[in-house]
Amino acid sequence: MKGWMGKFRALFLFSSLLLVLSGCGKENLTAFVPEGYGAEVSLNLIIISLAVMIFVILVVMIVYTMVLVKFRKKKGQEDFIPKQTEGNKALEVIWTVIPIILLIIIAVPTVTATFDLADDSKAKDSININVTGNQYWWHFSYNKEEIQTSQDLYIPTDTRVYLNLKSSDVIHSFWVPSISGKMDANPENENTMYIEAYEEGVYWGKCAELCGPSHSLMDFKVIAVSPEEYEQWVQDMKNVDPEAQPETASAQEGQKLFQENSCIGCHAIGSSPAAVGPNLTNFGDRTRVAGVLDHDKETIVNWLLNPDELKPGNKMAGNYPKLSEEEASKIADYLLQLQPSEITPESAGNE
Amino acid sequence: MSTAVTHKKGFGAFLWDYITTVDHKKIAHLYLIAGGLFFLIGGLEAMLIRIQLIKPANDFVSAGFYNEILTMHGTTMIFLAAMPIIFGLMNAVVPLQIGARDVAFPFLNSLGFWLFLFGGLLLNASWFLGGAPDAGWTAYAPLSTTSPGHGVDFYILGLQISGAGTLMGGINFLVTIINMRAPGMTYMRMPLFTWTIFVTSVLILFAFPALTVGLFLLMFDRMFGSGFFDPTMGGNSVIWEHLFWIFGHPEVYILILPVFGVFSEVMSTFAKKRLFGYTAMVFATVLIGFLGFMVWAHHMFTVGLGPAANSIFAVATMAIAVPTGIKIFNWLLTLWGGNITVNSAMLWSLGFLPTFTIGGTTGVMLAAAAADYQYHDSYFVVAHFHYVIVGGVVFGIFAALHYWWPKMFGKILNEKLGKLTFWLFFIGFHLTFFIQHFLGLMGMPRRYWVFLPDQGLDTGNLISTIGAFFMAAGTIVFLINVISTSVKKQEVAGDPWDGRTLEWSIPSPPEHYNFKQLPLVRGLDPLWVEKTEGRKEMTPAEPLGDIHMPNNSILPFVMSLGFFIAGFGFIYQVDDLSWLTAVFVGMGIALGAMFVRSVKDDLGYHIHKEDLEKGAK
Ligand code: HEM
Ligand SMILES: [Cu+2]
């Protein structure tokens, strides 16, 4: 008996200790530290339901422990035949009614929160962004502003931003745990949700619905900046001249190669809503290549030479002529200098 | 027609006997062996998954292969391991518990097994024929309709064939329980395990057709160019999700209800008390079964059904916690005041109570729709359903095996090894899955091939993998136990646990006709009733007479083999129409066997009274 409970307690202590050690996860990824409205509503509900459920678990564990302590077979009692109780009406009623009450305590805030998070009455007067999930990258098209980005979604803080989610291929799911819960991007309809970030920062987003081999590499970032900076960023993005000449010779050659090698067939620079591949307008400002890889020249060259190795199953592989390492390096120089704005993930105060 | 059973010798004869058998007790062995093997395969796949996730950005397996093992792990565990083992248990026990000589349709019973097995073999053949399915066990369209290669085709046909077998099993047990109970066994005197199998069979009857229809539509989309789930052709991929979960949610209750029955039997036997609140337990079972059909969309809170639908399904889901709670407390009160023996079977039951309480409570948390926006498709869900499926179903299977092993094989599993298995598995289980609740909320989505470094996910994943090794060790100890027990000579009497229900009133293992004379049931826990009145065995309800038995038949095996061959034909005719020959040959074999079965009179045989008396003491 002692041994049993002892082991259980040790296990419990061990796991709580580990939690303390590992903290609550990375602060711009975890749902435990909400930095936005949706995440806060969800967390409140999580806490309410968790509290009720811990109560239930405690009651069960107390009765359970008492049973094990008191009613195990004792020496000399091997032949003892206990009373064959049939049941107890009063008890049955108690453990039917109390759970119902407990569930009402959870159900009421659940329904309220569910309707709250689906409220789109303010959508018209707010920023609307069409979000398209693709194998394995995200496209963001700002409705009124008529600008596009990929992988990095810029939003102003303390503002409800409405997202109209859709998929261009299989089902994906848009999830930025520290700002909001998730919503699926289906191929046949548009789902709307809103997000609101409280603090400036770079928040990590993930695709949460299995979408193929590189499902786990379909990361994106939400970059929350102050409303003024956001305005500035929008202006900078609008003013981009896709044809502008880069400064260095290598980048100029890269630009030519970019156009000759049918890169431009899939990747727009400047506004082009119907791109097949990620929009590269502000590629130089990104924190990651392809959502997950280090943003440096070497990685970009590797990516251009063999995208399938870095992101298995992606739709870029094999759709452009083979590049030499030198060509790739020039294209990388060109891409890295695509930095239309001072408002970047770095300026938002995070990597 | 022969009168006595002829005992042929040799391994070939032994094999032939099992391939042709229509005896539910032998079919139970077949289910257990096949389900056990698939359980090991699924476990191996699980270990590969956990090894891949032992550290960030690991490259132990490739992305494509990872999705295959992930898909096959889920599919195998649900369809080819948990379900068949439960079918094995119900075959081994239900007819005995209700005092029947057989199941209602012995031939169908055998057909159900062979369909399951050949469906499972077809599914696993994909590993060797260009790649397994990789769209998840839920096979969401359009990922499943567009997945290259033949993996998903194997999924469709494998599950279609084995699903047909399951449906047959369900119908068979429904009819058996309704029609073949011993005299005096009213519904409210049925042991709880039989009750749960009864409700489970009803669930199978209503849930599996949804899967059948869904798989057909998927098959037509993939093989014949229809567009049911293809939005570009006016189809709708969300329909697949509905069809899948209309089947899929009841499916998890098809798994869990039988083990609720197991625990009820084990706890009352080893606490030496009748089940507390029997009537409430029965109604809770029926209610859980019913509600199980009403809540499928709780798997779809983030699909965009809107707040009204989400709220309705949220509240309906929470309602299931009420009957489940009733069960937990009734079990506790069954133990309360008892004289509890803690052996292996009981350890699994005692381990189940706190574990399942955690799994059930996280279920209620998941039901809170707006909170589920965070949990959904994250490791939190992985933790939740393993708490219920492993902490419930697998613990229940282990409890049942230790409990009924002597009845099935006439031998008792080694207690020391049994306890060691439990502790390794129990500790490993909580190490593996408890931490995953937190991983999910820390931002780890489910079905991730790699997680990136420096995201706070490293420690949790490492612990989880360590736990998985403990579970694997526990399983190995169990295998050692099974092997060493089978080579030992010891034999046990009919009633090693001082049991309460009818199966313990006959020898272990039972004669092939089960009961020489049908017993007269005079209350709940009929054997216990007799014991309290000082008798050692059941009072017969009929005089000794001839017993009618069904003949063995190879036809179920042949039919299933036919469908198996046709399955390959369907899969490969997409590449090359000459594969249609395989469709015709396979279907020809299957239909031919059906034809033979229809026109050939098979009246079975009788065991004569004199032969029964000879065997009597
Ligand atoms: C109190 C009882 C239960 C409740 C309230 C409950 C609730 C839920 C909810 C709301 C989900 C959806 C989670 C999500 O994907 O976001 C879920 C998922 C799941 N549940 Fe349960 N559940 C219960 C019992 C069970 C049982 C008994 C089983 C199996 C034996 C089970 C197996 C599963 C599985 C496999 C999933 C994952 C489905 C998937 O996405 O692949 N649940 N459950
Ligand atoms: Cu995705």
XYZ file of C-alpha atoms in Angstrom, chain B:
617
model
C -22.605 -36.407 -39.951
C -20.123 -37.507 -37.391
C -21.166 -37.775 -33.833
C -17.972 -37.389 -31.906
C -15.199 -34.959 -32.599
C -12.305 -36.670 -34.263
C -8.948 -35.638 -32.867
C -6.484 -35.448 -35.709
C -2.857 -34.932 -34.854
C -0.081 -32.778 -36.231
C 0.509 -29.118 -36.891
C -1.197 -29.130 -40.275
C -4.354 -30.513 -38.762
C -4.114 -28.011 -35.936
C -3.821 -25.141 -38.420
C -6.645 -26.471 -40.549
C -8.765 -26.692 -37.445
C -8.223 -23.013 -36.689
C -8.701 -21.858 -40.273
C -12.024 -23.627 -40.538
C -13.269 -23.199 -37.008
C -16.647 -21.703 -36.208
C -16.235 -22.158 -32.450
C -16.411 -18.737 -30.807
C -13.747 -19.724 -28.272
C -11.255 -20.568 -30.999
C -12.212 -17.477 -32.962
C -11.438 -15.583 -29.778
C -7.915 -17.055 -29.837
C -7.543 -15.997 -33.446
C -8.654 -12.459 -32.679
C -6.290 -12.239 -29.738
C -3.302 -13.503 -31.678
C -3.928 -11.349 -34.735
C -4.860 -8.292 -32.667
C -1.825 -8.873 -30.470
C 0.497 -8.991 -33.464
C -0.967 -5.788 -34.857
C -0.621 -4.271 -31.394
C 3.097 -5.018 -31.528
C 3.382 -3.526 -35.005
C 1.504 -0.409 -33.911
C 3.709 -0.222 -30.838
C 6.829 -0.449 -32.964
C 5.526 2.427 -35.062
C 4.866 4.394 -31.887
C 8.444 3.830 -30.770
C 9.739 5.115 -34.096
C 7.607 8.231 -33.666
C 8.914 8.842 -30.161
C 12.531 8.190 -31.163
C 12.185 10.737 -33.952
C 10.901 13.272 -31.422
C 13.531 12.582 -28.774
C 15.365 15.793 -29.688
C 14.661 18.888 -31.778
C 15.203 18.877 -35.535
C 16.013 15.165 -35.480
C 16.514 13.360 -38.774
C 16.075 9.760 -37.662
C 13.255 9.255 -40.157
C 12.318 11.308 -43.214
C 9.267 13.563 -43.367
C 7.325 11.376 -45.767
C 8.100 8.195 -43.849
C 7.140 9.887 -40.603
C 3.666 10.626 -41.906
C 3.360 7.008 -42.958
C 4.287 5.604 -39.549
C 2.082 8.188 -37.887
C -0.896 7.244 -40.043
C -0.304 3.542 -39.697
C 0.201 3.809 -35.938
C -3.212 5.420 -35.472
C -5.005 3.226 -37.978
C -3.414 0.026 -36.732
C -4.016 0.737 -33.070
C -7.669 1.656 -33.489
C -8.814 -0.737 -36.219
C -6.396 -3.632 -36.091
C -5.324 -3.850 -32.446
C -7.799 -2.432 -29.939
C -10.976 -3.416 -31.806
C -9.979 -7.018 -32.604
C -8.682 -7.662 -29.103
C -12.027 -6.469 -27.791
C -13.722 -8.726 -30.324
C -11.525 -11.513 -29.018
C -12.660 -10.843 -25.475
C -16.298 -10.711 -26.380
C -16.011 -13.926 -28.330
C -14.291 -15.608 -25.447
C -16.649 -14.420 -22.768
C -20.098 -13.237 -23.840
C -21.659 -16.572 -24.848
C -20.350 -18.065 -21.595
C -21.634 -15.167 -19.519
C -25.139 -15.484 -20.890
C -25.152 -19.256 -20.651
C -25.285 -19.891 -24.386
C -23.824 -22.834 -26.289
C -22.709 -20.661 -29.155
C -23.188 -17.353 -30.910
C -26.222 -16.811 -33.101
C -24.363 -17.102 -36.413
C -21.168 -19.127 -36.014
C -20.361 -19.046 -39.726
C -20.716 -15.257 -39.816
C -18.496 -15.035 -36.772
C -15.689 -16.786 -38.564
C -16.276 -14.695 -41.690
C -16.014 -11.539 -39.586
C -12.621 -12.592 -38.293
C -11.174 -13.486 -41.669
C -12.418 -10.270 -43.234
C -10.761 -8.303 -40.440
C -7.513 -10.203 -40.843
C -7.326 -9.960 -44.622
C -8.273 -6.269 -44.469
C -5.467 -5.706 -41.982
C -3.003 -7.655 -44.118
C -4.003 -5.646 -47.170
C -3.472 -2.396 -45.286
C -0.054 -3.472 -44.066
C 0.958 -4.835 -47.449
C 1.247 -1.179 -48.448
C 4.554 -0.996 -46.557
C 6.123 -3.312 -49.112
C 4.353 -2.032 -52.187
C 5.471 1.556 -52.574
C 4.482 3.184 -49.328
C 1.856 3.226 -46.617
C -0.988 5.750 -46.328
C 0.206 9.123 -45.095
C -2.857 11.330 -44.628
C -3.429 10.558 -40.938
C -5.818 7.953 -39.574
C -8.559 10.542 -40.117
C -7.641 10.764 -43.838
C -8.964 14.285 -44.266
C -9.707 15.264 -47.854
C -8.196 16.816 -49.975
C -4.917 15.617 -48.454
C -6.167 12.037 -48.771
C -7.678 12.469 -52.220
C -4.509 14.065 -53.577
C -1.916 11.975 -51.755
C 0.357 10.465 -54.416
C 1.054 6.745 -54.729
C -1.248 4.015 -53.540
C -0.939 4.394 -49.778
C -4.381 5.902 -49.260
C -5.912 3.325 -51.632
C -4.635 0.593 -49.336
C -6.168 2.486 -46.433
C -9.541 2.662 -48.181
C -9.741 -0.972 -49.237
C -8.092 -2.402 -46.145
C -10.516 -0.615 -43.860
C -13.482 -1.343 -46.083
C -12.836 -5.069 -45.914
C -12.033 -5.224 -42.231
C -14.901 -2.825 -41.466
C -17.324 -5.243 -43.100
C -16.028 -7.914 -40.746
C -16.563 -5.659 -37.756
C -20.106 -4.859 -38.786
C -20.863 -8.572 -39.042
C -19.413 -9.166 -35.607
C -21.562 -6.392 -34.176
C -24.772 -7.755 -35.673
C -23.893 -11.250 -34.574
C -23.418 -10.275 -30.958
C -26.527 -8.144 -30.948
C -28.598 -11.119 -32.036
C -26.746 -13.472 -29.726
C -27.374 -11.352 -26.672
C -31.005 -10.732 -27.540
C -31.853 -14.320 -28.406
C -29.585 -16.760 -26.689
C -29.579 -15.919 -23.013
C -30.031 -18.880 -20.669
C -33.429 -19.380 -19.055
C -33.967 -16.806 -16.338
C -31.345 -14.370 -17.546
C -33.442 -11.263 -17.971
C -31.864 -8.103 -19.306
C -31.449 -6.771 -15.805
C -29.608 -9.907 -14.760
C -27.037 -9.670 -17.521
C -23.455 -9.203 -16.325
C -22.196 -5.702 -17.018
C -19.622 -6.872 -19.540
C -22.390 -8.419 -21.610
C -24.381 -5.220 -21.270
C -21.524 -3.101 -22.554
C -20.982 -5.477 -25.476
C -24.681 -5.199 -26.222
C -24.543 -1.394 -26.379
C -21.252 -1.561 -28.261
C -22.851 -3.801 -30.866
C -25.629 -1.277 -31.345
C -23.017 1.441 -31.812
C -21.205 -0.695 -34.386
C -24.470 -1.251 -36.200
C -25.083 2.476 -36.571
C -21.544 3.858 -36.796
C -19.855 1.547 -39.277
C -22.216 2.233 -42.168
C -21.139 5.878 -41.999
C -17.537 4.751 -42.405
C -18.498 2.405 -45.226
C -20.231 5.208 -47.107
C -17.383 7.639 -46.478
C -14.800 5.147 -47.692
C -16.808 4.420 -50.824
C -17.018 8.106 -51.683
C -13.299 8.486 -51.041
C -12.612 5.454 -53.195
C -14.658 6.881 -56.053
C -12.848 10.206 -55.759
C -9.446 8.583 -55.874
C -10.033 5.778 -58.331
C -12.826 6.826 -60.619
C -12.484 10.604 -60.794
C -15.647 11.602 -58.967
C -15.483 14.813 -56.937
C -17.436 14.327 -53.737
C -14.726 15.939 -51.653
C -13.097 18.063 -54.340
C -14.056 21.747 -54.058
C -12.782 22.511 -57.550
C -15.447 20.135 -58.864
C -18.193 21.391 -56.604
C -17.493 18.898 -53.841
C -16.905 19.666 -50.212
C -14.056 18.363 -48.115
C -15.748 19.185 -44.813
C -18.346 16.506 -45.634
C -15.625 13.919 -45.233
C -14.874 15.273 -41.782
C -18.541 14.894 -40.834
C -18.807 11.373 -42.218
C -15.550 10.375 -40.607
C -16.475 11.677 -37.162
C -20.071 10.454 -37.287
C -18.344 7.118 -37.406
C -15.226 8.147 -35.509
C -16.695 9.469 -32.317
C -18.937 6.454 -31.642
C -15.879 4.383 -32.500
C -14.042 5.608 -29.420
C -17.045 4.532 -27.348
C -17.071 1.199 -29.151
C -13.594 0.824 -27.692
C -14.185 2.186 -24.225
C -17.576 0.728 -23.273
C -16.418 -2.924 -23.338
C -13.571 -2.166 -20.970
C -15.988 -0.379 -18.678
C -17.647 -3.775 -18.586
C -14.340 -5.520 -17.910
C -13.556 -3.267 -14.973
C -17.012 -3.788 -13.555
C -16.490 -7.559 -13.589
C -12.953 -7.456 -12.244
C -13.663 -4.991 -9.470
C -16.725 -6.751 -8.172
C -14.991 -10.133 -8.286
C -11.887 -9.043 -6.418
C -13.711 -6.803 -3.963
C -16.062 -9.723 -3.376
C -19.056 -7.445 -3.728
C -21.836 -7.135 -6.216
C -21.536 -4.131 -8.482
C -22.717 -1.026 -6.687
C -25.629 0.661 -8.433
C -26.014 -2.000 -11.122
C -29.137 -0.403 -12.571
C -27.510 3.008 -12.722
C -24.480 1.437 -14.401
C -26.679 -0.082 -17.076
C -28.466 3.167 -17.739
C -25.202 5.095 -17.755
C -23.875 2.679 -20.371
C -26.909 3.125 -22.582
C -26.828 6.892 -22.138
C -23.132 7.125 -22.989
C -23.815 5.051 -26.079
C -26.629 7.325 -27.132
C -24.788 10.579 -26.459
C -21.770 9.178 -28.254
C -23.679 9.727 -31.471
C -24.621 13.301 -30.710
C -21.250 14.887 -30.235
C -19.152 14.141 -33.309
C -18.682 17.798 -34.239
C -16.598 18.396 -31.119
C -13.745 17.175 -33.277
C -14.530 20.022 -35.629
C -14.704 23.121 -33.440
C -12.126 24.921 -35.553
C -13.590 23.949 -38.918
C -15.727 27.067 -38.973
C -19.178 25.661 -38.226
C -20.068 28.857 -36.390
C -20.699 29.684 -32.745
C -24.213 28.191 -32.559
C -23.165 24.751 -33.753
C -20.031 24.883 -31.634
C -22.023 25.766 -28.514
C -24.570 23.009 -29.016
C -21.909 20.382 -29.551
C -19.896 21.735 -26.630
C -22.765 21.380 -24.181
C -23.818 17.989 -25.567
C -20.263 16.756 -25.134
C -20.063 17.947 -21.558
C -23.257 16.009 -20.838
C -21.354 12.748 -21.394
C -19.340 13.502 -18.288
C -22.445 12.899 -16.132
C -22.971 9.188 -16.889
C -19.201 8.721 -16.951
C -18.964 10.277 -13.501
C -21.754 7.998 -12.266
C -19.673 5.057 -13.379
C -16.521 6.233 -11.637
C -18.314 6.720 -8.338
C -20.163 3.431 -8.588
C -16.871 1.637 -9.089
C -15.416 3.377 -6.072
C -18.431 2.367 -4.016
C -18.149 -1.187 -5.302
C -14.694 -1.287 -3.776
C -15.867 0.519 -0.643
C -16.544 -1.954 2.129
C -15.127 -4.803 0.072
C -12.435 -7.341 0.815
C -10.032 -6.335 -1.930
C -7.486 -8.705 -3.429
C -4.795 -6.866 -5.358
C -3.538 -9.161 -8.098
C -2.512 -8.293 -11.650
C -6.027 -7.982 -13.051
C -7.002 -5.799 -10.130
C -3.856 -3.661 -10.410
C -4.791 -2.689 -13.932
C -8.274 -1.795 -12.709
C -6.953 0.249 -9.817
C -4.500 1.976 -12.151
C -7.353 2.722 -14.495
C -9.444 4.707 -12.014
C -7.183 7.752 -11.496
C -5.842 7.591 -15.047
C -9.243 7.588 -16.658
C -10.426 10.308 -14.318
C -7.698 12.527 -15.736
C -8.597 11.520 -19.287
C -12.275 12.182 -18.698
C -11.705 15.565 -17.109
C -9.463 16.713 -19.944
C -12.314 15.570 -22.186
C -14.604 18.033 -20.503
C -11.945 20.709 -20.878
C -11.738 19.943 -24.595
C -15.483 20.244 -24.843
C -15.296 23.942 -23.909
C -15.250 25.064 -27.540
C -13.511 28.418 -27.129
C -10.791 26.740 -25.075
C -10.513 23.973 -27.655
C -9.358 26.580 -30.171
C -6.090 26.305 -28.261
C -6.099 22.541 -27.589
C -7.332 21.298 -30.929
C -4.813 19.436 -33.056
C -2.141 20.044 -30.452
C -0.322 17.644 -28.159
C -2.971 18.340 -25.549
C -5.375 16.268 -27.627
C -2.748 13.584 -28.083
C -2.416 13.444 -24.301
C -6.189 13.381 -23.786
C -7.000 10.552 -26.104
C -4.106 8.446 -24.975
C -5.293 8.890 -21.409
C -8.645 7.460 -22.416
C -7.542 4.958 -25.037
C -4.421 3.659 -23.330
C -5.402 4.456 -19.737
C -8.864 3.065 -20.443
C -8.885 0.608 -23.312
C -5.385 -0.823 -23.061
C -5.447 -1.038 -19.260
C -8.828 -2.736 -19.642
C -7.478 -5.221 -22.148
C -4.634 -6.120 -19.809
C -7.057 -6.487 -16.907
C -9.305 -8.685 -19.016
C -6.457 -10.867 -20.236
C -5.193 -11.528 -16.730
C -8.742 -12.118 -15.508
C -10.010 -14.436 -18.232
C -6.733 -16.109 -19.234
C -7.461 -19.131 -17.009
C -10.918 -19.454 -18.523
C -9.553 -19.271 -22.056
C -6.414 -21.373 -21.682
C -6.723 -23.202 -18.394
C -3.614 -21.531 -16.994
C -2.963 -18.534 -14.779
C -0.506 -15.891 -15.916
C 2.462 -15.435 -13.628
C 1.617 -12.899 -10.929
C 5.130 -11.537 -10.402
C 5.621 -10.851 -14.080
C 2.086 -9.483 -14.285
C 2.781 -6.930 -11.582
C 6.105 -5.993 -13.114
C 4.366 -5.429 -16.447
C 1.855 -3.190 -14.771
C 4.355 -1.003 -12.971
C 6.625 -0.549 -15.966
C 3.702 0.259 -18.188
C 1.892 2.470 -15.709
C 4.912 4.620 -14.870
C 5.972 4.764 -18.497
C 2.498 5.736 -19.557
C 2.253 8.744 -17.251
C 5.796 9.823 -18.083
C 4.952 9.717 -21.755
C 1.606 11.393 -21.838
C 1.181 13.648 -18.806
C 3.756 16.098 -20.042
C 2.116 16.227 -23.454
C -0.794 18.243 -22.064
C 1.724 21.009 -21.434
C 3.596 20.539 -24.691
C 0.344 21.182 -26.508
C -0.364 24.424 -24.746
C 3.253 25.446 -25.148
C 2.631 25.501 -28.871
C 3.362 22.028 -30.172
C 0.822 20.990 -32.798
C 0.021 17.344 -33.272
C 1.432 15.257 -36.140
C 4.726 17.125 -36.224
C 7.629 15.352 -37.802
C 10.141 17.701 -36.172
C 9.957 20.466 -33.630
C 12.485 23.268 -33.773
C 15.118 23.915 -31.120
C 14.767 26.778 -28.624
C 11.001 26.721 -28.523
C 10.810 25.323 -25.026
C 9.696 21.922 -26.305
C 12.922 19.952 -25.855
C 12.686 18.696 -22.261
C 9.073 17.647 -22.498
C 9.647 15.619 -25.625
C 12.696 13.927 -24.154
C 10.766 12.841 -21.057
C 7.930 11.646 -23.217
C 10.251 9.426 -25.230
C 11.854 7.994 -22.095
C 8.397 7.063 -20.872
C 7.664 5.267 -24.113
C 10.639 2.988 -23.521
C 9.218 2.002 -20.140
C 5.954 1.032 -21.808
C 7.824 -1.006 -24.388
C 9.681 -2.786 -21.584
C 6.376 -3.531 -19.864
C 5.000 -5.028 -23.055
C 8.057 -7.237 -23.453
C 7.662 -8.546 -19.907
C 4.054 -9.357 -20.725
C 5.127 -11.326 -23.795
C 7.619 -13.263 -21.701
C 4.816 -13.974 -19.264
C 2.527 -15.280 -22.004
C 5.211 -17.519 -23.479
C 6.441 -18.919 -20.186
C 2.883 -19.556 -19.060
C 1.972 -21.411 -22.228
C 4.902 -23.803 -21.983
C 4.103 -24.575 -18.347
C 1.946 -27.512 -17.506
C -0.237 -26.208 -14.668
C -3.976 -26.477 -15.174
C -6.609 -24.628 -13.205
C -10.070 -25.566 -12.114
C -13.149 -23.886 -13.518
C -13.354 -21.160 -10.942
C -9.942 -19.859 -9.837
C -11.089 -16.416 -8.672
C -14.189 -17.387 -6.728
C -16.164 -15.817 -9.561
C -19.719 -14.594 -9.704
C -20.882 -15.037 -13.291
C -21.755 -18.040 -15.428
C -18.458 -18.450 -17.245
C -16.882 -19.585 -13.966
C -19.419 -22.377 -13.498
C -17.890 -24.567 -16.238
C -14.422 -26.130 -16.675
C -11.426 -24.118 -17.926
C -11.048 -24.164 -20.853
C -14.691 -24.977 -21.559
C -15.841 -27.908 -23.689
C -16.617 -26.909 -27.247
C -20.335 -27.033 -26.469
C -19.843 -24.726 -23.434
C -22.689 -25.932 -21.232
C -23.688 -29.550 -20.985
C -27.052 -28.384 -19.707
C -28.166 -24.791 -19.909
C -28.064 -23.223 -16.449
C -31.050 -21.755 -14.677
C -30.378 -18.142 -13.792
C -31.984 -16.954 -10.586
C -30.518 -13.520 -10.120
C -27.732 -11.119 -10.879
C -24.309 -12.797 -10.518
C -25.964 -16.222 -10.919
C -23.029 -18.332 -9.761
C -22.685 -16.188 -6.657
C -26.366 -16.671 -5.945
C -25.865 -20.435 -5.980
C -22.736 -20.173 -3.843
C -24.453 -18.116 -1.169
C -27.049 -20.861 -0.989
C -24.334 -23.405 -0.406
C -24.241 -25.023 -3.857
C -21.040 -25.286 -5.875
C -22.527 -25.240 -9.355
C -25.468 -23.981 -11.345
C -28.836 -25.700 -11.248
C -29.568 -26.943 -14.780
C -32.590 -25.566 -16.565
C -33.066 -28.613 -18.770
C -32.502 -32.356 -18.709
C -29.405 -33.722 -20.405
C -30.054 -34.047 -24.129
C -28.461 -34.012 -27.558
C -26.571 -30.820 -28.399
C -26.665 -29.437 -31.887
C -23.369 -28.045 -33.182
C -22.424 -26.266 -36.420
C -19.917 -27.763 -38.851
C -16.538 -26.184 -39.491
C -16.133 -24.411 -42.802
C -13.318 -23.161 -44.977
C -15.681 -20.858 -46.871
C -15.204 -17.753 -44.675
C -11.481 -17.941 -45.275
C -11.990 -18.380 -49.003
C -14.447 -15.493 -49.258
C -12.125 -13.154 -47.410
C -9.215 -14.245 -49.547
C -11.332 -13.405 -52.584
C -11.993 -9.880 -51.341
C -8.316 -9.525 -50.507
C -7.340 -10.365 -54.086
C -10.036 -8.094 -55.488
C -8.690 -5.324 -53.242
C -5.342 -5.390 -55.047
C -7.201 -5.321 -58.326
C -9.130 -2.203 -57.365
C -5.988 -0.464 -56.193
C -3.869 -1.163 -59.253
C -6.475 -0.921 -62.016
C -5.846 2.825 -61.875
C -2.366 2.251 -63.316
C -3.167 -0.581 -65.650
C -6.585 -1.869 -66.605
C -5.337 -5.436 -66.858
C -5.476 -5.427 -63.065
C -9.228 -5.644 -63.469
C -8.579 -9.356 -63.922
C -7.680 -9.463 -60.237
C -10.972 -7.752 -59.421
C -12.881 -10.372 -61.393
C -10.898 -13.305 -60.070
C -11.161 -12.079 -56.485
C -14.830 -11.256 -56.655
C -15.381 -14.543 -58.473
C -13.806 -16.457 -55.622
C -15.788 -14.532 -53.021
C -19.118 -14.779 -54.820
C -18.452 -18.395 -55.719
C -17.904 -19.212 -52.069
C -21.104 -17.357 -51.210
C -22.934 -19.362 -53.831
C -21.649 -22.635 -52.437
C -22.674 -21.545 -48.991
C -26.186 -20.715 -50.209
C -26.949 -23.885 -52.085
C -25.221 -26.437 -49.898
C -27.297 -27.588 -46.985
C -25.200 -27.633 -43.867
C -27.194 -28.903 -40.979
C -24.368 -29.308 -38.512
C -24.196 -32.342 -36.245
C -25.358 -33.544 -32.868
C -23.415 -34.508 -29.803
C -25.403 -37.318 -28.386
C -26.576 -37.569 -24.850
C -24.635 -40.791 -24.285
C -21.350 -39.176 -25.246
C -22.034 -36.305 -22.882
C -22.776 -38.719 -20.072
C -19.565 -40.599 -20.760
C -17.628 -37.420 -20.176
C -19.565 -36.653 -17.013
C -18.048 -37.361 -13.651
